Short mmCIF file of C-alpha atoms and ligand atoms in Angstrom, two decimals:
data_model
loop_
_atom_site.label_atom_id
_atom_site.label_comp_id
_atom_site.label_asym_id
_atom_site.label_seq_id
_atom_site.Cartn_x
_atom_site.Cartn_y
_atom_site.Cartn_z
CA UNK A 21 -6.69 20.42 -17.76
CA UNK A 22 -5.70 24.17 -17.59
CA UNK A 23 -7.57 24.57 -14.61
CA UNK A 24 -5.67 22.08 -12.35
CA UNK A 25 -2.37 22.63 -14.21
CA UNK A 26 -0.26 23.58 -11.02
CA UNK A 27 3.30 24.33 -12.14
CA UNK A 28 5.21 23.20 -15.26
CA UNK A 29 8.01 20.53 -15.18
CA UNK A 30 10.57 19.35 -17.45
CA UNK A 31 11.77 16.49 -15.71
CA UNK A 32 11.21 13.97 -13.35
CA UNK A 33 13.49 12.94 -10.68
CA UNK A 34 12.41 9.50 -8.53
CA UNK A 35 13.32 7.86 -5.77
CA UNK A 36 13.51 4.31 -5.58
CA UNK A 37 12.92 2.49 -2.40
CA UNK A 38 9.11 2.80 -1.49
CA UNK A 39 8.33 5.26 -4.41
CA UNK A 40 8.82 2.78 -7.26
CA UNK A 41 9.96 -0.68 -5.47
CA UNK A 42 8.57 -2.34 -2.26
CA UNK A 43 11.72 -2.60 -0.49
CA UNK A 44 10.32 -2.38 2.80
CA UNK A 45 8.60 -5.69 2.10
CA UNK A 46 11.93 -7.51 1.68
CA UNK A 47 14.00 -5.77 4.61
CA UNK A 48 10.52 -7.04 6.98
CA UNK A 49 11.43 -10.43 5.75
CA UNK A 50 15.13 -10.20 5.81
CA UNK A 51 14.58 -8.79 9.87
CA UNK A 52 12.10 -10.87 10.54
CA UNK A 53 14.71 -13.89 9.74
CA UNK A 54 17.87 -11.91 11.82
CA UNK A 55 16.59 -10.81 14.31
CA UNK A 56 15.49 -13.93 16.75
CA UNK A 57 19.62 -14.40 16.19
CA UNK A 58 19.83 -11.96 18.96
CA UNK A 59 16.50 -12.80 20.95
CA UNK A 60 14.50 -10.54 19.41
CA UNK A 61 11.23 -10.55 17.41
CA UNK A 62 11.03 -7.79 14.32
CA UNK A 63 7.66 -5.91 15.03
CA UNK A 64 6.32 -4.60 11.61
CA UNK A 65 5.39 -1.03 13.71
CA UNK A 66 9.29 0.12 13.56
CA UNK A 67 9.56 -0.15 9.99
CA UNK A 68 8.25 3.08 9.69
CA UNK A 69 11.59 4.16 11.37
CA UNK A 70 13.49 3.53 8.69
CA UNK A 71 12.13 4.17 6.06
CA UNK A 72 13.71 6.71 3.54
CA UNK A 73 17.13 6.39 5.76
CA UNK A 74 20.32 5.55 4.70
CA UNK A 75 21.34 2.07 5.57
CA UNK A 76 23.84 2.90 8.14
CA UNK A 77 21.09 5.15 9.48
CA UNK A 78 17.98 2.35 8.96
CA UNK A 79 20.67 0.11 10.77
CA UNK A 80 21.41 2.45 13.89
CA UNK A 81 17.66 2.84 14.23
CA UNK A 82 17.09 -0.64 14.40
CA UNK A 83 20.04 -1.46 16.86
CA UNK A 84 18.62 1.69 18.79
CA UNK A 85 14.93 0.32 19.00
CA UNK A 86 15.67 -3.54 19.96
CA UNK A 87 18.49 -2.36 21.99
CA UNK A 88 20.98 -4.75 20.18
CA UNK A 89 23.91 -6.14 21.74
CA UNK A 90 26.23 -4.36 19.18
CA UNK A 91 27.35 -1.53 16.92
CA UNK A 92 25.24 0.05 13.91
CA UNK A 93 28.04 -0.60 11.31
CA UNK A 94 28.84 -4.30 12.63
CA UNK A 95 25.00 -4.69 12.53
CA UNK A 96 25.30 -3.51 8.86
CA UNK A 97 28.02 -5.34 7.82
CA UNK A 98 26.02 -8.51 9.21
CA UNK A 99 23.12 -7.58 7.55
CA UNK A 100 24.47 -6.68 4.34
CA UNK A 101 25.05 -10.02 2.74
CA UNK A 102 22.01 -11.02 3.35
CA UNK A 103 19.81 -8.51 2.01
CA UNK A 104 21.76 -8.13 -0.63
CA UNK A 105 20.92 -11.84 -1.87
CA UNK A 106 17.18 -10.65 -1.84
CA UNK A 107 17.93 -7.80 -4.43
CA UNK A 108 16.29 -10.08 -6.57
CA UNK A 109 13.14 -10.52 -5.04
CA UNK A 110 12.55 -6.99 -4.30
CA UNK A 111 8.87 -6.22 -6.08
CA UNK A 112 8.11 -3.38 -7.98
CA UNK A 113 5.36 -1.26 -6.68
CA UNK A 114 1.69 -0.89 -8.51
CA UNK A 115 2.27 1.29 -11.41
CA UNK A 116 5.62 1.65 -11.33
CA UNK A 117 6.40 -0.13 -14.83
CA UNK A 118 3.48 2.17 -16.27
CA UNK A 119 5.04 5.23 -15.19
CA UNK A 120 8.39 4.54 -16.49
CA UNK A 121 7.26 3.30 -19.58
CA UNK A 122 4.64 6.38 -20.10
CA UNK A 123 7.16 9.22 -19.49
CA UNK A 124 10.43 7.60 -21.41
CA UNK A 125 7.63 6.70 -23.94
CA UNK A 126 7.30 10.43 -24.00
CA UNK A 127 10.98 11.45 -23.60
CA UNK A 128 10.51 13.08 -20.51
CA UNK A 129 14.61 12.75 -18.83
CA UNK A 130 14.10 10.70 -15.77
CA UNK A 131 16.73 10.80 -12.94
CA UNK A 132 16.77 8.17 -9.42
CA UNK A 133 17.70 10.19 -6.59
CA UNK A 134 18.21 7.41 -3.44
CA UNK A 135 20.02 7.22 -0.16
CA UNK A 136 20.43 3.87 -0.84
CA UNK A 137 24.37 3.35 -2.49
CA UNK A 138 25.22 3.77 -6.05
CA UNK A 139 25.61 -0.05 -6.85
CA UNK A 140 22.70 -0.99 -4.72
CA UNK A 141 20.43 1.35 -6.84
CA UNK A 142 22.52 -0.29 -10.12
CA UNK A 143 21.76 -3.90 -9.24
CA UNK A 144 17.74 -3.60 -7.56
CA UNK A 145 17.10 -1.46 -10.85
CA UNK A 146 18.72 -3.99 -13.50
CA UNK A 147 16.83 -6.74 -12.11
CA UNK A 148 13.94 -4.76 -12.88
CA UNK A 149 14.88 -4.40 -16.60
CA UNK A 150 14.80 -0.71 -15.60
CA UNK A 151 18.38 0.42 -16.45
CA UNK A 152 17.44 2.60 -19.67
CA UNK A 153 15.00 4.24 -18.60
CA UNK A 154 16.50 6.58 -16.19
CA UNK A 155 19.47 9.22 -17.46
CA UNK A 156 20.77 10.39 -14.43
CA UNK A 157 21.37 7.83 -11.30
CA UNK A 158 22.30 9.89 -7.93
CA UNK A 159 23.25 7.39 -4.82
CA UNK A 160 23.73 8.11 -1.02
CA UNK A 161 27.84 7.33 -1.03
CA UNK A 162 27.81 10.34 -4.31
CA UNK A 163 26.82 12.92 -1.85
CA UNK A 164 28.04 14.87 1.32
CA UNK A 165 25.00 14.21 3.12
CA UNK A 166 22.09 11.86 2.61
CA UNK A 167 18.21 12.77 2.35
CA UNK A 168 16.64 15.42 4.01
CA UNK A 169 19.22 17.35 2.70
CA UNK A 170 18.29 18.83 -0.38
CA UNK A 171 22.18 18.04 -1.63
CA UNK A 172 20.75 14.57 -4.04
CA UNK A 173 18.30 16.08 -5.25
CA UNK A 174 20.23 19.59 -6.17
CA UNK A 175 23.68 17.06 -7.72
CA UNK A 176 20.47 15.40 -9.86
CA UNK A 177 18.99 18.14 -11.67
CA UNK A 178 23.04 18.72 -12.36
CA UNK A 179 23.20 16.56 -14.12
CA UNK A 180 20.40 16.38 -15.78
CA UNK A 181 20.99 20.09 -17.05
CA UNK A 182 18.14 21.64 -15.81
CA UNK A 183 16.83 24.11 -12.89
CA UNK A 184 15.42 22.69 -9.49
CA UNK A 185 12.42 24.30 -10.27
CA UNK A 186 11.49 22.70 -13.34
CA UNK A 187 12.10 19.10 -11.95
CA UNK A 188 8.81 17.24 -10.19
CA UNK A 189 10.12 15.08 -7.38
CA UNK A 190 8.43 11.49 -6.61
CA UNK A 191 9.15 10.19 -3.13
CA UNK A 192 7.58 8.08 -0.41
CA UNK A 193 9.06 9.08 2.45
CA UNK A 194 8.76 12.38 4.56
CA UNK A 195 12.85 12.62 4.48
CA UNK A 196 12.60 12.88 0.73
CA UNK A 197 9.97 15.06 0.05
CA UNK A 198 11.47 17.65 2.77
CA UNK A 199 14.89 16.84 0.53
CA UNK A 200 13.16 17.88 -2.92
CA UNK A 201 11.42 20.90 -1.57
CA UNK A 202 14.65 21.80 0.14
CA UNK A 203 15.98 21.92 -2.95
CA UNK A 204 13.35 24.27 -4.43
CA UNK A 205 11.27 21.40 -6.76
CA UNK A 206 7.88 20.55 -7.35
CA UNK A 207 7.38 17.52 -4.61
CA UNK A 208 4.46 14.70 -5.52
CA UNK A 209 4.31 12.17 -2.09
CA UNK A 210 3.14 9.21 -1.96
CA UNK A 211 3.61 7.50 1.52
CA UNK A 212 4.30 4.53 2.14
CA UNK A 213 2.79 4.28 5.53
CA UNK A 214 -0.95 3.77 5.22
CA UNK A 215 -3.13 6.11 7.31
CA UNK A 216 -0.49 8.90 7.53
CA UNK A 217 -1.42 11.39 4.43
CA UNK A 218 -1.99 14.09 6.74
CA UNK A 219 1.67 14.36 8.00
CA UNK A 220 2.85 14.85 4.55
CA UNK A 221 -0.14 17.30 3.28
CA UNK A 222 1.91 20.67 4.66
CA UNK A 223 4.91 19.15 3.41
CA UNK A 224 4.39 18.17 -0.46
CA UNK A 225 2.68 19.89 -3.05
CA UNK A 226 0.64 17.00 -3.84
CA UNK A 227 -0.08 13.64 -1.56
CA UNK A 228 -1.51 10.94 -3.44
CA UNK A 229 -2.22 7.40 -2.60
CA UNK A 230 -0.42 5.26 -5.06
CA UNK A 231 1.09 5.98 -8.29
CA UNK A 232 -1.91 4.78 -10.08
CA UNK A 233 -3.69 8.34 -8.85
CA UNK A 234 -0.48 10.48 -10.34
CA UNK A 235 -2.02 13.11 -13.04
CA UNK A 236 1.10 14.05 -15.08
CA UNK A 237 -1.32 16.43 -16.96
CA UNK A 238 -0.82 18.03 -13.44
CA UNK A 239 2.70 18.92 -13.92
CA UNK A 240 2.64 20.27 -17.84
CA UNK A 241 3.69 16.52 -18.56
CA UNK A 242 2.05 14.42 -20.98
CA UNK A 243 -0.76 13.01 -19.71
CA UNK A 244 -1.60 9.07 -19.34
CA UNK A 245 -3.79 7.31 -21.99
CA UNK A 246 -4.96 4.14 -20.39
CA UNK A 247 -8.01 5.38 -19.06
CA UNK A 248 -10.91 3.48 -20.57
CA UNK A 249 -14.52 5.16 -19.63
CA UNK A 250 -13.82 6.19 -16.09
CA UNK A 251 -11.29 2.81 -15.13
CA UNK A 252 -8.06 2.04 -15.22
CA UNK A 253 -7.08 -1.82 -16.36
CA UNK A 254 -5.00 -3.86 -14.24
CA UNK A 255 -3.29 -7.42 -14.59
CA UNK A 256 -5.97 -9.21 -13.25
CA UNK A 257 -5.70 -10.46 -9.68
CA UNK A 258 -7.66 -13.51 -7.76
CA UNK A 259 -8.86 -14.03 -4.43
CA UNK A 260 -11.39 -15.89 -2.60
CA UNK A 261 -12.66 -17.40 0.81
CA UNK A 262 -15.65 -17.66 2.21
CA UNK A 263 -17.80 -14.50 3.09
CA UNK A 264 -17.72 -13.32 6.80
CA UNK A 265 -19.62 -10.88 9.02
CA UNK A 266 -18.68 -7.37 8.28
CA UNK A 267 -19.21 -4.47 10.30
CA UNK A 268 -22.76 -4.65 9.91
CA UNK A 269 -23.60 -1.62 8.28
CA UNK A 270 -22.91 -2.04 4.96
CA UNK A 271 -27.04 -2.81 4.11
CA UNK A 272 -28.13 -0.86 7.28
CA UNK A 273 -25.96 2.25 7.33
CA UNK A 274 -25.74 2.68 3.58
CA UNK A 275 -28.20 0.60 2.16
CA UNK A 276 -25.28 -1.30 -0.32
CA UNK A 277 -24.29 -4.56 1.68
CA UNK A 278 -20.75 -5.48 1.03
CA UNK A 279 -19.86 -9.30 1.37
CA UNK A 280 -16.79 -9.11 3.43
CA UNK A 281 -13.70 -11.72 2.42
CA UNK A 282 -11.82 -13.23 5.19
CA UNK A 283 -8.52 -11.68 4.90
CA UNK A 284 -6.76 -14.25 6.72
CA UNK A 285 -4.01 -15.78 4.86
CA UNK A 286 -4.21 -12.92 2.19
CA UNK A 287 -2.27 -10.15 4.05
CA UNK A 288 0.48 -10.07 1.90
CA UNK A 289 -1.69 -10.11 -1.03
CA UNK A 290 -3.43 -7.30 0.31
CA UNK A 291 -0.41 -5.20 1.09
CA UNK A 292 0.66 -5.57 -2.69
CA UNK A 293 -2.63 -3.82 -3.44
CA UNK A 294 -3.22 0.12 -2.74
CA UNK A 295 -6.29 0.73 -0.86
CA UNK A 296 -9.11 2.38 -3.05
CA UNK A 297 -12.15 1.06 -5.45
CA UNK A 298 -11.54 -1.60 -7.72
CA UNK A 299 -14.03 -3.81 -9.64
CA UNK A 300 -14.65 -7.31 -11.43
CA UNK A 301 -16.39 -10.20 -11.39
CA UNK A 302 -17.22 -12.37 -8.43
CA UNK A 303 -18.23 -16.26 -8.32
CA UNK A 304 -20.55 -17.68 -6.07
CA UNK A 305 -20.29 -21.33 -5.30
CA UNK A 306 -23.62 -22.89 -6.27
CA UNK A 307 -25.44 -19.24 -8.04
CA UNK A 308 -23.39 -17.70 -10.35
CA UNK A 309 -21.39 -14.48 -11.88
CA UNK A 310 -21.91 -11.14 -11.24
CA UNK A 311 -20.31 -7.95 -11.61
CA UNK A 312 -18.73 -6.57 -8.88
CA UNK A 313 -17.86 -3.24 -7.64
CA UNK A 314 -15.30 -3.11 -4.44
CA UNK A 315 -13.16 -1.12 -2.04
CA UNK A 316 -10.05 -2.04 -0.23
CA UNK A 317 -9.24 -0.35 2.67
CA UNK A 318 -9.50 1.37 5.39
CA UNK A 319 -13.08 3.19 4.68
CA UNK A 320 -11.76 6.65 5.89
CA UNK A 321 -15.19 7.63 6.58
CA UNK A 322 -16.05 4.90 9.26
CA UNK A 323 -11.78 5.20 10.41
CA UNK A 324 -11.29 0.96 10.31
CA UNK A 325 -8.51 0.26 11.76
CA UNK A 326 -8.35 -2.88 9.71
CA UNK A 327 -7.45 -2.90 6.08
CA UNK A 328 -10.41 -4.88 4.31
CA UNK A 329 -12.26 -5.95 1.44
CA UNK A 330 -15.55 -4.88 1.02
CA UNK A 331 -17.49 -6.48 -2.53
CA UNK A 332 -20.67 -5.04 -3.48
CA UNK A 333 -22.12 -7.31 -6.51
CA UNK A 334 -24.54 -6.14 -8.71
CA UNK A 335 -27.05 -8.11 -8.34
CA UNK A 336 -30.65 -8.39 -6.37
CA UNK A 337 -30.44 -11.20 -4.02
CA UNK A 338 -33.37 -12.45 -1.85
CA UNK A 339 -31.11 -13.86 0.86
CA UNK A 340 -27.49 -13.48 2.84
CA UNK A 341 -25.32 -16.09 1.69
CA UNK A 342 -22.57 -15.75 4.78
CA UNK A 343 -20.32 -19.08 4.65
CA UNK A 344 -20.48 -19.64 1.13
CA UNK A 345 -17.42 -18.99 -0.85
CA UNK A 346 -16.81 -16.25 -2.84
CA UNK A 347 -14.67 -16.00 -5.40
CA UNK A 348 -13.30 -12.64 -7.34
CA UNK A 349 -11.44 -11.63 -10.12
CA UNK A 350 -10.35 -7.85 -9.89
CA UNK A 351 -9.95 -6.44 -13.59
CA UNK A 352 -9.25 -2.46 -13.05
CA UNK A 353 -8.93 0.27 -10.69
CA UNK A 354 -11.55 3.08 -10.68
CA UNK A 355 -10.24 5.74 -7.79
CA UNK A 356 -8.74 6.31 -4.49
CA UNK A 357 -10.65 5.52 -1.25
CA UNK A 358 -11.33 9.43 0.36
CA UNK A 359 -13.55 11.07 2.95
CA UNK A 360 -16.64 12.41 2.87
CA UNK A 361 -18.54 15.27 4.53
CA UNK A 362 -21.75 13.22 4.93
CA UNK A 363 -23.11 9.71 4.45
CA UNK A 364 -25.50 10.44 1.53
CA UNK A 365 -22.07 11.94 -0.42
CA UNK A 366 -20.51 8.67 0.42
CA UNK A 367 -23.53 6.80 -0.83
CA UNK A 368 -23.82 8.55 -3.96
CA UNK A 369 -20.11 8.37 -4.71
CA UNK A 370 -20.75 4.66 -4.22
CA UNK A 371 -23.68 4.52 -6.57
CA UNK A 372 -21.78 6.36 -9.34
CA UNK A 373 -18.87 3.60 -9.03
CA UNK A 374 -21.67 1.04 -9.59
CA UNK A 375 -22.38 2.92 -13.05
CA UNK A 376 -18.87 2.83 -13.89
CA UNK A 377 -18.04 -0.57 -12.90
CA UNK A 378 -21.19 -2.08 -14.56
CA UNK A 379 -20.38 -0.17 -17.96
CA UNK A 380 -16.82 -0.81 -18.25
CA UNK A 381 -17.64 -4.48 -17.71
CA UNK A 382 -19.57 -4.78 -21.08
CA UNK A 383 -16.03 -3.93 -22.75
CA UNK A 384 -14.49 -6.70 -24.15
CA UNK A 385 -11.33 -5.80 -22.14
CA UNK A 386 -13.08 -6.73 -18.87
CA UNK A 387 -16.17 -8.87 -19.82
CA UNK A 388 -14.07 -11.82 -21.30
CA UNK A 389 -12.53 -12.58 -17.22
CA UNK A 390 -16.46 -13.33 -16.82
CA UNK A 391 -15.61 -16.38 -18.16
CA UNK A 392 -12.33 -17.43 -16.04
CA UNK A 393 -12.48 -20.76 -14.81
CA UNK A 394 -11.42 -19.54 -11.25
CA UNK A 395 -15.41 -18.27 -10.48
CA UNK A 396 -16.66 -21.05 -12.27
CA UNK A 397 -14.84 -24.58 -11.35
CA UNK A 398 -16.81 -24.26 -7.64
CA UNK A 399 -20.07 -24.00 -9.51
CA UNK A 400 -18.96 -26.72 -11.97
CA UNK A 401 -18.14 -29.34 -8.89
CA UNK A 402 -21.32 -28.32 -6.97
CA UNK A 403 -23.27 -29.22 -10.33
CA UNK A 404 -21.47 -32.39 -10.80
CA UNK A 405 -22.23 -33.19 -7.51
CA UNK A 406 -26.51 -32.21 -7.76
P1 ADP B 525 -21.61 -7.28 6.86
O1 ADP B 525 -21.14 -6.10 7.59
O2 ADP B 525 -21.77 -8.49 7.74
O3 ADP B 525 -20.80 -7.55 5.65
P2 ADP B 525 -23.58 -6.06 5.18
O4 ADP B 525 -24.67 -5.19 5.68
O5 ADP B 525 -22.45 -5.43 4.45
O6 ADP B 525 -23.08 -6.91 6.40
O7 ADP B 525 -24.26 -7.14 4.28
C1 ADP B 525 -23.45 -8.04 3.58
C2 ADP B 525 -24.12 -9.39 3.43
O8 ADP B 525 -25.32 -9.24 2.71
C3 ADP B 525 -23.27 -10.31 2.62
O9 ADP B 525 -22.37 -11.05 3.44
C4 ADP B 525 -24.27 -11.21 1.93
O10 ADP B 525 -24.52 -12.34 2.74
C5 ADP B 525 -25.54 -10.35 1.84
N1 ADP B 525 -25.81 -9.77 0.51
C6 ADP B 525 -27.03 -9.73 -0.06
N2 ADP B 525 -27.00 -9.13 -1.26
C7 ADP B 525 -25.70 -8.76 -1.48
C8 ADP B 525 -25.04 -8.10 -2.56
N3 ADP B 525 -25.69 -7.71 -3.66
N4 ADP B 525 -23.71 -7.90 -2.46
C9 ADP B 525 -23.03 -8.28 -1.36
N5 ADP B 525 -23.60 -8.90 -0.31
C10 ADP B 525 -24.95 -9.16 -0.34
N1 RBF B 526 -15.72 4.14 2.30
C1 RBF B 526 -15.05 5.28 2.47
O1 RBF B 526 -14.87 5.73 3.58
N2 RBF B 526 -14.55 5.96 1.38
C2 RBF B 526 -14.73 5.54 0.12
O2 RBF B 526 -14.24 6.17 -0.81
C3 RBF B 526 -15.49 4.34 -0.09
N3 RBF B 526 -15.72 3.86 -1.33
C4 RBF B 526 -16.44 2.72 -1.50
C5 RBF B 526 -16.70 2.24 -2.79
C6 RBF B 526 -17.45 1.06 -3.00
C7 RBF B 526 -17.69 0.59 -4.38
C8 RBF B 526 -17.95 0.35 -1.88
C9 RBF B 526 -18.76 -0.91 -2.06
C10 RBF B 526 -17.70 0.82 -0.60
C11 RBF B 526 -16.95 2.01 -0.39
N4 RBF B 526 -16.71 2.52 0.88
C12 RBF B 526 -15.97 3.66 1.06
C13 RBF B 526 -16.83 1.61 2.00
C14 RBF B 526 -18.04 1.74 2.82
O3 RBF B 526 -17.70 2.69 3.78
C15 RBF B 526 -18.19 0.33 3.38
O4 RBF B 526 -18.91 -0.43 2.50
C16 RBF B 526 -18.85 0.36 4.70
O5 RBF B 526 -17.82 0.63 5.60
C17 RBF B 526 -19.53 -0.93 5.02
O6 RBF B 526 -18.79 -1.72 5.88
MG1 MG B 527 -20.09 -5.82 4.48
#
């Protein structure tokens, strides 16, 4: 722990849109509706553009990009209604509740530092149940100047009585963390744009991939305890279709073939999940249940362009079963997809996940999902059928 102890903290300071909620998700949908209003079609590459902006600045970039027929603020002002009725549905990212809980579990003084206003941070927070948790609550309108200046972040340590330098900053966006080094603090990143960690790497003093990888141990904080023998349990998630041509060099490359999962008409189910190796069971129609070790992603060391699923199950079959469905239940998270110098470090990285995974799913925790009828109810027709 010493050894990767970097500096110490006191206090954490957050921001909210991105970091610890999935805005973005709901202002795509909310553009995607509004925009045909003026002939146009929202194109998911600009919402890069704004994220971490202000909303008078997220709306100026839009008008900017589509070339709107009117002003930023009447653009806003249009807007505003609307997205504000989808407050409600905005999601919380993955491992956002555990964070909260585990440092106000440990009294560690939380403060939100957004762009977004002061009441728009009060209501997307309340629906969240999240209200307690944080001390100190800093919003766009309370400030002189929004994120990247360092102004939010300075008025938050304020008020939460301590220096800049012994607050850790959490933020998604490249704004923010210049913002929280600006203002002299410890700066964690975790982007919110896939495929773009090496923008931030000169920026923060840590980039990691999703707030399931944070080490608070890191930061002289208390470290998390939900680590069972090398995995991480998650609320379990389903999906299933049946199994597709991959790349082809899953068995011939690497010698582990990886039965890839259609991803059509699971992209938004895929988006909710951060890329990196996961593990559970998986039911095949007409054979069985196995255990099954996973990634999701982008396979940094082949450089997909395509986000996808890849399921290794651990098991010794005598044929290809392409076509047939394949169903999975995904019980925990074991680490974050990453590079490797060589194939054979790849492959052996691989093999040690298959140790983990197959261990972890003789716990109780994660062997009773074995039993879901989600894998089994195929098998159960296909027998009635026989
Ligand atoms: P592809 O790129 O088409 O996915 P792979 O080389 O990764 O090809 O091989 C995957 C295929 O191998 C699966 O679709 C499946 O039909 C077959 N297969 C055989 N054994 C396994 C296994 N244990 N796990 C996953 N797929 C397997
Ligand atoms: N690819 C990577 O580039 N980085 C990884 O960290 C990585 N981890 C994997 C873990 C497991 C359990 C499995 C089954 C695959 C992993 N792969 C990873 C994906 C591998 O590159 C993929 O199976 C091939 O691209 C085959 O299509
Ligand atoms: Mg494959």
């Amino acid at each position: 722990m010493a050894k990767t102890l970097k500096k110490l903290v006191s206090c954490v300071i957050l921001d909210l849109d991105g970091t610890l909620l999935n805005t973005d998700g709901v202002v795509s949908e909310v553009l995607k509706g509004f925009l045909p209003k003026y002939g146009k079609q929202w194109d998911g590459r600009e919402a890069k553009k704004i994220i971490g902006k202000t909303p008078l600045e997220a709306a100026a970039a839009v008008v900017e990009e589509y070339g709107l027929p009117c002003g930023k603020d009447e653009f806003l002002s249009e807007l505003y209604p609307v997205f504000s009725a989808q407050l409600c549905n905005i999601k919380p990212l993955p491992g956002a509740n555990r964070l909260l809980k585990h440092l106000s579990g440990h009294g560690v003084p939380m403060a939100l530092a957004s762009n977004s206003s002061r009441g728009n941070i009060e209501s997307k927070i309340s629906y969240q149940g999240w209200r307690d948790y944080f001390s100190v609550i800093v919003g766009g309108d309370e400030v002189t100047a929004g994120k990247p200046s360092p102004e939010i972040f300075l008025e938050a340590a304020k008020r939460l009585n301590r220096e800049p330098s012994s607050c850790l900053v959490i933020e998604d966006s490249i704004l923010g963390v210049t913002a929280g080094k600006a203002a002299g603090m410890e700066v964690v990143a975790v982007p919110s744009v896939p495929k773009q960690t090496d923008l931030y790497i000169p920026a923060a003093d840590e980039v990691i991939n999703s707030l399931l990888d944070l080490q608070p141990e890191k930061w002289g904080l208390p470290p998390f305890q939900d680590w069972i023998k090398g995995t991480l349990p998650t609320e379990p998630w389903y999906i299933g279709s049946p199994v597709i041509k991959g790349f082809g060099r899953g068995s011939k490359v690497l010698g582990i073939p990886t039965a890839n999962l259609s991803t059509e008409g699971h992209s938004s189910l895929l988006s909710e999940h951060p890329s990196g190796v996961y593990f559970g069971w998986a039911g095949l129609s007409t054979r069985g249940v196995y255990k099954m070790v996973m990634s999701i992603g982008w396979n940094p060391y082949f450089n997909n362009t395509e986000k996808t699923i890849e399921p290794w199950l651990l098991h010794e079959f005598n044929e290809d079963f392409y076509g047939e469905e394949l169903r999975l239940v995904i019980v925990g998270y074991i680490r974050p997809e990453v590079n490797f110098p060589s194939l054979e470090s790849l492959i052996a990285k691989i093999h040690e996940d298959r140790r983990i995974a197959e261990r972890a799913l003789d716990l109780p925790l994660y062997s009773k999902h074995k039993d879901d009828p989600y894998l089994n109810s195929s098998l159960h027709s296909e027998r009635n059928h026989a």
